[in-house]
Amino acid sequence: MPAASSLARVLACFQTLVAMCEEISGWDGSACGQAEGNRNPAQPAPGNARKHQAGQRPGSGLELDEVCPHTSSPLTSAVRSTAGTFALTAFIILMDDQVIAGSSDQDRMHTWKEAAERWQQETEHKKTAHEDARKLQWIGLHLDALPLKAVTADVIRALAAARRAEGSGVSTVNRYLALVRAILRRAAFDWDWIEKPPPVRLRPEPRGRTTWLQQEQARALFAELPEHLRAPFVFSLATGLRMSNVIRLTWDQVLIRRGILLFDGDDMKSGDPFAPALNDSALEVLRHQFGKHPRYVFTYKGRVMARASNSAWYKAKRRAGLAHLRWHDLRHTWATWHVLAGTSLDVVQDLGGWKTRIMVRRYAHLQPGAHRAQARNVDGDLAGFMESFD
């Protein structure tokens, strides 16, 4: 709707209200006519006098005193008191018309909260949707009240600083920033909510570490763990499964007679179905858990655990002198123990459910003399040189 028609609509409503007040209050102009007769013709009407003082042309606008400067009924007073309301209404309608007439959705004042909610709706199928929700809950404490256009590079840098101030490392901060960047890019390129996304720079990350436990360290940590964490701890060392696959393991995923577990692709990080073989240690843990819960293998007080790396885990590893250890390092420990025992990298890859060999290569240096025979292939070429040594 054009702005001019909106203003005309407001003025028409205003004039109608004035007419109603005149009719109900019995105004017939006699009081004003009396006043007009008693006033010096050279003297401007009260409403026009103010216009002269303000430098405006008489009759250039609607003045309440021109309706009836002498009428003092409650209704005419109400008209005067609502003049400001009508002016504000006109402004709101004009602003609304500008938004409606906008050429794109960018003219709306979308907020970060709206963007975060839409992102979660569109990505609820992701395996990491619950991780996004956790990150967005923290980010929302800082950005939810901001218009999306106000989320600038400076604001994002301040957000990263706030996360670092809470003790998060470079990798963690980068994961939060990557989520912010993805939402802003979608808001710009897919939703047309902003013209272009601000730059979001991630910091260089240190090379992935590979921390693993010696057998003595594993026993010391086991002794410090509470009862409900001991079984999932040993099962993780026996299978190399990720924490989520261990603590959410259900009995219908266990084929104990065949000695395997059976995971759907939706349960695995790789997205592929996975059927890892179980060793005797893993089978013994499962037998120990029989009858404790009808559905889940590992529970705490009859309920499934949200995480194994809880406060009890942190306290136990500090007591064992392993404060730096992460639960995921149990997977590294499992792989390291296998390689040191002579298991080939290809077999470790299959047992661990890695989709590519890249992640397994980090354990290649641990193979005890795996290529010693091949190293001897150049001994014949070096024989003449060795004879020349004294």
Coordinates of C-alpha atoms in Angstrom, one line a residue:
M1 CA 0.0 0.0 0.0
P2 CA 1.4 3.4 -1.0
A3 CA 2.4 5.7 1.9
A4 CA 0.2 8.5 0.7
S5 CA -3.0 6.4 0.8
S6 CA -2.1 5.3 4.4
L7 CA -1.8 8.9 5.5
A8 CA -5.1 9.7 3.8
R9 CA -6.7 6.8 5.7
V10 CA -5.5 8.1 9.0
L11 CA -6.7 11.7 8.4
A12 CA -10.1 10.4 7.3
C13 CA -10.5 8.4 10.5
F14 CA -9.5 11.5 12.5
Q15 CA -12.0 13.7 10.7
T16 CA -14.8 11.2 11.3
L17 CA -14.0 11.1 15.0
V18 CA -14.1 14.9 15.2
A19 CA -17.5 14.9 13.4
M20 CA -18.9 12.4 15.9
C21 CA -17.7 14.5 18.8
E22 CA -19.4 17.6 17.3
E23 CA -22.7 15.7 16.8
I24 CA -22.8 14.1 20.2
S25 CA -21.8 17.2 22.2
G26 CA -24.4 19.3 20.3
W27 CA -21.9 21.7 18.9
D28 CA -23.7 24.0 16.3
G29 CA -21.1 26.7 15.9
S30 CA -23.1 29.2 17.9
A31 CA -20.5 29.5 20.6
C32 CA -17.8 30.0 18.0
G33 CA -20.0 32.4 16.1
Q34 CA -20.5 34.4 19.2
A35 CA -16.7 34.4 19.7
E36 CA -16.1 35.4 16.1
G37 CA -18.5 38.4 16.5
N38 CA -16.7 39.6 19.6
R39 CA -13.2 39.3 18.1
N40 CA -11.5 42.0 16.1
P41 CA -11.6 40.9 12.5
A42 CA -7.9 41.8 12.1
Q43 CA -7.1 39.4 14.9
P44 CA -6.4 35.9 13.6
A45 CA -8.3 33.0 15.0
P46 CA -6.6 31.3 17.9
G47 CA -5.5 28.4 15.8
N48 CA -4.2 30.6 13.0
A49 CA -2.4 32.8 15.5
R50 CA -0.2 29.9 16.4
K51 CA 0.4 29.3 12.8
H52 CA 1.5 32.9 12.2
Q53 CA 3.9 32.6 15.1
A54 CA 5.3 29.4 13.7
G55 CA 5.6 30.9 10.3
Q56 CA 3.0 28.6 8.7
R57 CA 0.2 29.6 6.3
P58 CA -3.2 29.8 8.0
G59 CA -5.4 26.9 6.9
S60 CA -2.5 24.7 6.0
G61 CA -3.4 22.0 8.5
L62 CA -6.0 20.7 11.0
E63 CA -6.0 22.4 14.4
L64 CA -8.2 21.1 17.2
D65 CA -8.9 24.7 18.3
E66 CA -10.3 25.5 14.9
V67 CA -12.9 22.8 15.4
C68 CA -14.2 24.6 18.4
P69 CA -11.9 26.5 20.7
H70 CA -14.7 27.2 23.2
T71 CA -16.3 23.7 23.4
S72 CA -15.1 21.9 26.6
S73 CA -17.1 18.7 26.5
P74 CA -15.4 15.4 27.5
L75 CA -15.6 14.1 24.0
T76 CA -13.8 17.1 22.4
S77 CA -11.2 16.8 25.1
A78 CA -10.8 13.2 24.2
V79 CA -10.2 14.2 20.6
R80 CA -7.4 16.5 21.7
S81 CA -5.9 13.8 23.9
T82 CA -5.8 11.3 21.1
A83 CA -4.1 13.5 18.6
G84 CA -0.7 12.1 19.6
T85 CA -2.0 8.6 19.3
F86 CA -3.2 9.3 15.8
A87 CA 0.1 10.8 14.9
L88 CA 1.9 7.7 16.2
T89 CA -0.5 5.4 14.3
A90 CA 0.2 7.3 11.1
F91 CA 3.9 6.8 11.6
I92 CA 3.5 3.1 12.3
I93 CA 1.3 2.6 9.2
L94 CA 3.8 4.4 7.1
M95 CA 6.7 2.3 8.4
D96 CA 4.7 -0.9 7.9
D97 CA 3.9 0.1 4.3
Q98 CA 7.6 0.7 3.6
V99 CA 8.3 -2.9 4.8
I100 CA 5.5 -4.4 2.9
A101 CA 6.6 -2.5 -0.3
G102 CA 10.2 -3.7 0.2
S103 CA 11.8 -5.5 -2.6
S104 CA 13.1 -8.5 -0.5
D105 CA 13.1 -10.1 2.8
Q106 CA 16.2 -8.1 3.8
D107 CA 13.9 -5.2 4.7
R108 CA 12.6 -7.1 7.7
M109 CA 14.5 -6.8 10.9
H110 CA 15.3 -10.5 11.5
T111 CA 17.1 -11.4 14.7
W112 CA 19.8 -13.9 15.5
K113 CA 17.3 -15.9 17.5
E114 CA 15.1 -16.3 14.4
A115 CA 18.1 -17.4 12.3
A116 CA 19.2 -20.0 14.9
E117 CA 15.7 -21.4 15.2
R118 CA 15.3 -21.7 11.4
W119 CA 18.8 -23.3 11.2
Q120 CA 17.7 -26.0 13.7
Q121 CA 14.5 -26.7 11.8
E122 CA 16.3 -27.1 8.5
T123 CA 19.2 -29.2 10.0
E124 CA 17.3 -31.4 12.5
H125 CA 18.2 -34.5 10.3
K126 CA 21.9 -34.0 11.0
K127 CA 23.6 -36.4 13.3
T128 CA 25.2 -33.5 15.1
A129 CA 21.9 -31.6 15.5
H130 CA 22.1 -32.1 19.3
E131 CA 25.6 -30.6 19.3
D132 CA 24.4 -27.6 17.3
A133 CA 21.6 -27.1 19.8
R134 CA 24.0 -27.2 22.7
K135 CA 26.3 -24.6 21.0
L136 CA 23.4 -22.4 20.0
Q137 CA 22.1 -22.3 23.6
W138 CA 25.4 -20.7 24.7
I139 CA 25.7 -18.5 21.6
G140 CA 22.1 -17.3 22.3
L141 CA 23.1 -15.9 25.6
H142 CA 25.2 -13.4 23.7
L143 CA 23.4 -12.9 20.4
D144 CA 19.6 -13.7 20.7
A145 CA 18.6 -10.1 21.3
L146 CA 20.6 -8.7 18.4
P147 CA 19.2 -8.0 14.9
L148 CA 20.9 -10.2 12.4
K149 CA 22.5 -7.2 10.7
A150 CA 24.1 -6.2 14.0
V151 CA 26.1 -9.5 14.1
T152 CA 29.2 -7.9 12.7
A153 CA 32.8 -9.1 12.6
D154 CA 33.5 -7.2 15.8
V155 CA 30.6 -8.9 17.6
I156 CA 31.9 -12.3 16.4
R157 CA 35.4 -11.6 17.6
A158 CA 33.9 -10.6 21.0
L159 CA 32.0 -13.9 21.0
A160 CA 35.2 -15.9 20.4
A161 CA 36.9 -14.0 23.2
A162 CA 34.1 -14.8 25.6
R163 CA 34.3 -18.5 24.7
R164 CA 38.1 -18.5 25.3
A165 CA 37.6 -16.7 28.6
E166 CA 35.6 -19.7 29.7
G167 CA 38.6 -22.0 29.1
S168 CA 37.8 -23.4 25.7
G169 CA 40.7 -24.3 23.4
V170 CA 41.3 -23.2 19.9
S171 CA 39.5 -26.2 18.3
T172 CA 36.4 -25.7 20.5
V173 CA 36.2 -22.0 19.7
N174 CA 36.5 -22.7 16.0
R175 CA 33.6 -25.1 16.1
Y176 CA 31.4 -22.4 17.6
L177 CA 32.6 -19.9 15.1
A178 CA 32.1 -22.3 12.2
L179 CA 28.4 -22.7 13.3
V180 CA 27.9 -18.9 13.4
R181 CA 29.5 -18.6 10.0
A182 CA 27.3 -21.3 8.5
I183 CA 24.1 -19.7 9.8
L184 CA 25.1 -16.2 8.6
R185 CA 25.9 -17.6 5.1
R186 CA 22.6 -19.4 4.9
A187 CA 20.8 -16.2 6.0
A188 CA 22.5 -14.3 3.2
F189 CA 22.6 -16.7 0.3
D190 CA 19.5 -18.9 0.9
W191 CA 17.1 -16.9 3.0
D192 CA 17.9 -13.4 1.7
W193 CA 17.8 -12.0 5.2
I194 CA 21.0 -10.0 5.0
E195 CA 22.9 -8.6 2.1
K196 CA 26.2 -10.5 2.8
P197 CA 27.6 -12.3 5.7
P198 CA 30.4 -10.8 7.8
P199 CA 33.8 -12.4 7.7
V200 CA 34.4 -15.1 10.3
R201 CA 38.0 -16.1 10.7
L202 CA 39.0 -19.3 12.3
R203 CA 42.3 -19.6 14.1
P204 CA 44.9 -22.2 13.1
E205 CA 44.5 -25.4 15.1
P206 CA 47.2 -27.5 16.6
R207 CA 47.8 -30.9 15.0
G208 CA 45.5 -33.6 16.5
R209 CA 47.1 -35.2 19.5
T210 CA 47.2 -38.9 20.1
T211 CA 47.1 -39.6 23.9
W212 CA 47.0 -43.2 25.0
L213 CA 47.3 -45.1 28.3
Q214 CA 49.9 -47.5 29.4
Q215 CA 48.5 -50.6 31.0
E216 CA 49.5 -49.4 34.5
Q217 CA 47.8 -46.1 33.9
A218 CA 44.6 -47.8 32.8
R219 CA 44.6 -50.0 35.9
A220 CA 45.1 -46.9 38.2
L221 CA 42.3 -45.0 36.5
F222 CA 40.0 -48.1 36.7
A223 CA 40.6 -48.3 40.5
E224 CA 39.4 -44.6 40.9
L225 CA 36.3 -44.9 38.8
P226 CA 32.8 -45.2 40.4
E227 CA 31.0 -48.5 39.9
H228 CA 28.7 -47.3 37.1
L229 CA 31.7 -46.1 34.9
R230 CA 33.9 -49.2 35.3
A231 CA 32.0 -51.4 32.9
P232 CA 31.8 -48.8 30.0
F233 CA 35.4 -48.0 30.6
V234 CA 36.6 -51.6 30.1
F235 CA 34.2 -52.1 27.2
S236 CA 35.6 -49.0 25.5
L237 CA 39.2 -50.3 25.9
A238 CA 38.1 -53.7 24.6
T239 CA 36.2 -52.4 21.5
G240 CA 37.5 -49.0 20.6
L241 CA 33.9 -47.7 20.2
R242 CA 33.1 -44.0 20.6
M243 CA 31.5 -42.9 23.8
S244 CA 28.1 -42.4 22.2
N245 CA 28.0 -45.9 20.9
V246 CA 29.0 -47.3 24.3
I247 CA 26.7 -45.5 26.6
R248 CA 23.7 -45.8 24.3
L249 CA 24.3 -49.4 23.4
T250 CA 21.0 -51.4 23.5
W251 CA 20.6 -55.2 23.9
D252 CA 19.0 -55.5 20.5
Q253 CA 22.3 -54.4 19.0
V254 CA 24.1 -57.2 20.8
L255 CA 24.5 -60.6 19.0
I256 CA 26.3 -62.3 21.8
R257 CA 26.3 -65.8 20.2
R258 CA 27.8 -64.5 17.0
G259 CA 30.2 -62.3 19.0
I260 CA 29.4 -59.1 17.2
L261 CA 27.5 -55.8 17.7
L262 CA 25.2 -54.6 14.9
F263 CA 24.9 -50.8 14.4
D264 CA 22.7 -49.1 11.8
G265 CA 24.3 -46.3 9.7
D266 CA 22.3 -43.7 11.7
D267 CA 24.2 -44.8 14.8
M268 CA 27.6 -44.3 13.4
K269 CA 29.7 -41.2 12.7
S270 CA 30.7 -42.5 9.3
G271 CA 27.0 -43.0 8.3
D272 CA 27.7 -46.7 7.4
P273 CA 26.3 -49.8 9.1
F274 CA 28.9 -51.4 11.4
A275 CA 29.3 -54.8 12.9
P276 CA 32.4 -54.9 15.0
A277 CA 33.7 -58.2 16.3
L278 CA 33.9 -58.7 20.1
N279 CA 36.9 -60.1 22.0
D280 CA 36.6 -62.2 25.1
S281 CA 37.0 -59.1 27.4
A282 CA 34.1 -57.3 25.7
L283 CA 31.9 -60.4 25.9
E284 CA 32.7 -60.8 29.6
V285 CA 31.6 -57.2 30.3
L286 CA 28.3 -57.8 28.5
R287 CA 27.6 -61.0 30.6
H288 CA 28.3 -58.9 33.7
Q289 CA 25.6 -56.4 32.6
F290 CA 22.9 -59.0 31.9
G291 CA 19.6 -58.3 33.8
K292 CA 20.5 -54.8 34.9
H293 CA 18.2 -53.0 32.5
P294 CA 15.7 -54.3 29.9
R295 CA 16.9 -52.1 27.1
Y296 CA 20.2 -50.4 27.7
V297 CA 23.5 -52.2 28.5
F298 CA 25.1 -49.4 30.6
T299 CA 23.0 -47.3 32.9
Y300 CA 23.2 -45.2 36.1
K301 CA 20.5 -45.7 38.7
G302 CA 18.3 -47.3 36.1
R303 CA 18.6 -44.6 33.5
V304 CA 20.7 -44.2 30.4
M305 CA 23.6 -41.9 30.8
A306 CA 23.8 -38.6 28.9
R307 CA 27.6 -38.7 28.9
A308 CA 30.3 -40.9 30.4
S309 CA 32.7 -38.0 30.8
N310 CA 30.7 -36.5 33.7
S311 CA 31.9 -35.0 37.0
A312 CA 32.6 -38.5 38.4
W313 CA 34.9 -39.1 35.4
Y314 CA 36.8 -35.8 35.9
K315 CA 37.3 -36.4 39.6
A316 CA 38.5 -40.0 39.0
K317 CA 41.1 -39.1 36.4
R318 CA 42.5 -36.3 38.5
R319 CA 42.9 -38.7 41.4
A320 CA 44.7 -41.0 39.1
G321 CA 47.1 -38.2 37.9
L322 CA 45.5 -38.2 34.4
A323 CA 43.7 -34.9 34.4
H324 CA 44.6 -34.3 30.7
L325 CA 42.9 -37.5 29.6
R326 CA 39.7 -37.4 27.5
W327 CA 37.2 -40.3 27.2
H328 CA 37.9 -40.3 23.4
D329 CA 41.6 -41.2 24.3
L330 CA 40.3 -44.6 25.3
R331 CA 39.7 -45.2 21.5
H332 CA 43.3 -44.1 20.8
T333 CA 44.5 -46.5 23.6
W334 CA 42.6 -49.4 22.0
A335 CA 44.1 -48.7 18.6
T336 CA 47.6 -48.2 20.0
W337 CA 47.5 -51.4 21.9
H338 CA 46.4 -53.3 18.8
V339 CA 49.2 -51.8 16.6
L340 CA 51.8 -52.5 19.3
A341 CA 50.6 -56.1 19.4
G342 CA 51.1 -56.5 15.7
T343 CA 47.6 -55.9 14.3
S344 CA 47.9 -54.5 10.8
L345 CA 46.6 -51.0 10.1
D346 CA 44.1 -52.4 7.6
V347 CA 42.6 -54.6 10.3
V348 CA 42.6 -51.8 12.9
Q349 CA 40.7 -49.7 10.4
D350 CA 38.1 -52.3 9.9
L351 CA 37.8 -53.1 13.6
G352 CA 37.5 -49.4 14.5
G353 CA 35.0 -48.5 11.8
W354 CA 37.1 -45.7 10.2
K355 CA 35.9 -44.8 6.7
T356 CA 39.3 -43.9 5.4
R357 CA 42.9 -44.9 6.2
I358 CA 43.9 -41.3 7.0
M359 CA 42.9 -41.4 10.6
V360 CA 44.6 -44.8 11.1
R361 CA 47.9 -43.5 9.7
R362 CA 48.6 -41.8 13.0
Y363 CA 49.4 -45.2 14.5
A364 CA 51.7 -46.3 11.7
H365 CA 54.9 -45.3 13.6
L366 CA 54.0 -47.7 16.4
Q367 CA 54.2 -50.9 14.3
P368 CA 57.1 -52.8 15.7
G369 CA 59.5 -53.5 12.8
A370 CA 56.6 -54.0 10.4
H371 CA 58.8 -53.1 7.4
R372 CA 62.1 -54.3 8.5
A373 CA 62.3 -56.9 5.8
Q374 CA 61.7 -54.2 3.2
A375 CA 64.3 -52.0 4.7
R376 CA 66.9 -54.7 4.0
N377 CA 66.2 -54.5 0.2
V378 CA 69.0 -51.9 -0.3
D379 CA 71.7 -53.8 1.7
G380 CA 73.1 -55.3 -1.4
D381 CA 73.6 -51.9 -3.0
L382 CA 75.4 -50.7 0.0
A383 CA 77.7 -53.7 0.4
G384 CA 80.7 -52.2 -1.5
F385 CA 80.6 -49.1 0.6
M386 CA 80.6 -51.0 3.8
E387 CA 83.7 -52.9 2.8
S388 CA 85.7 -49.7 2.6
F389 CA 85.2 -48.9 6.3
D390 CA 88.2 -49.6 8.5

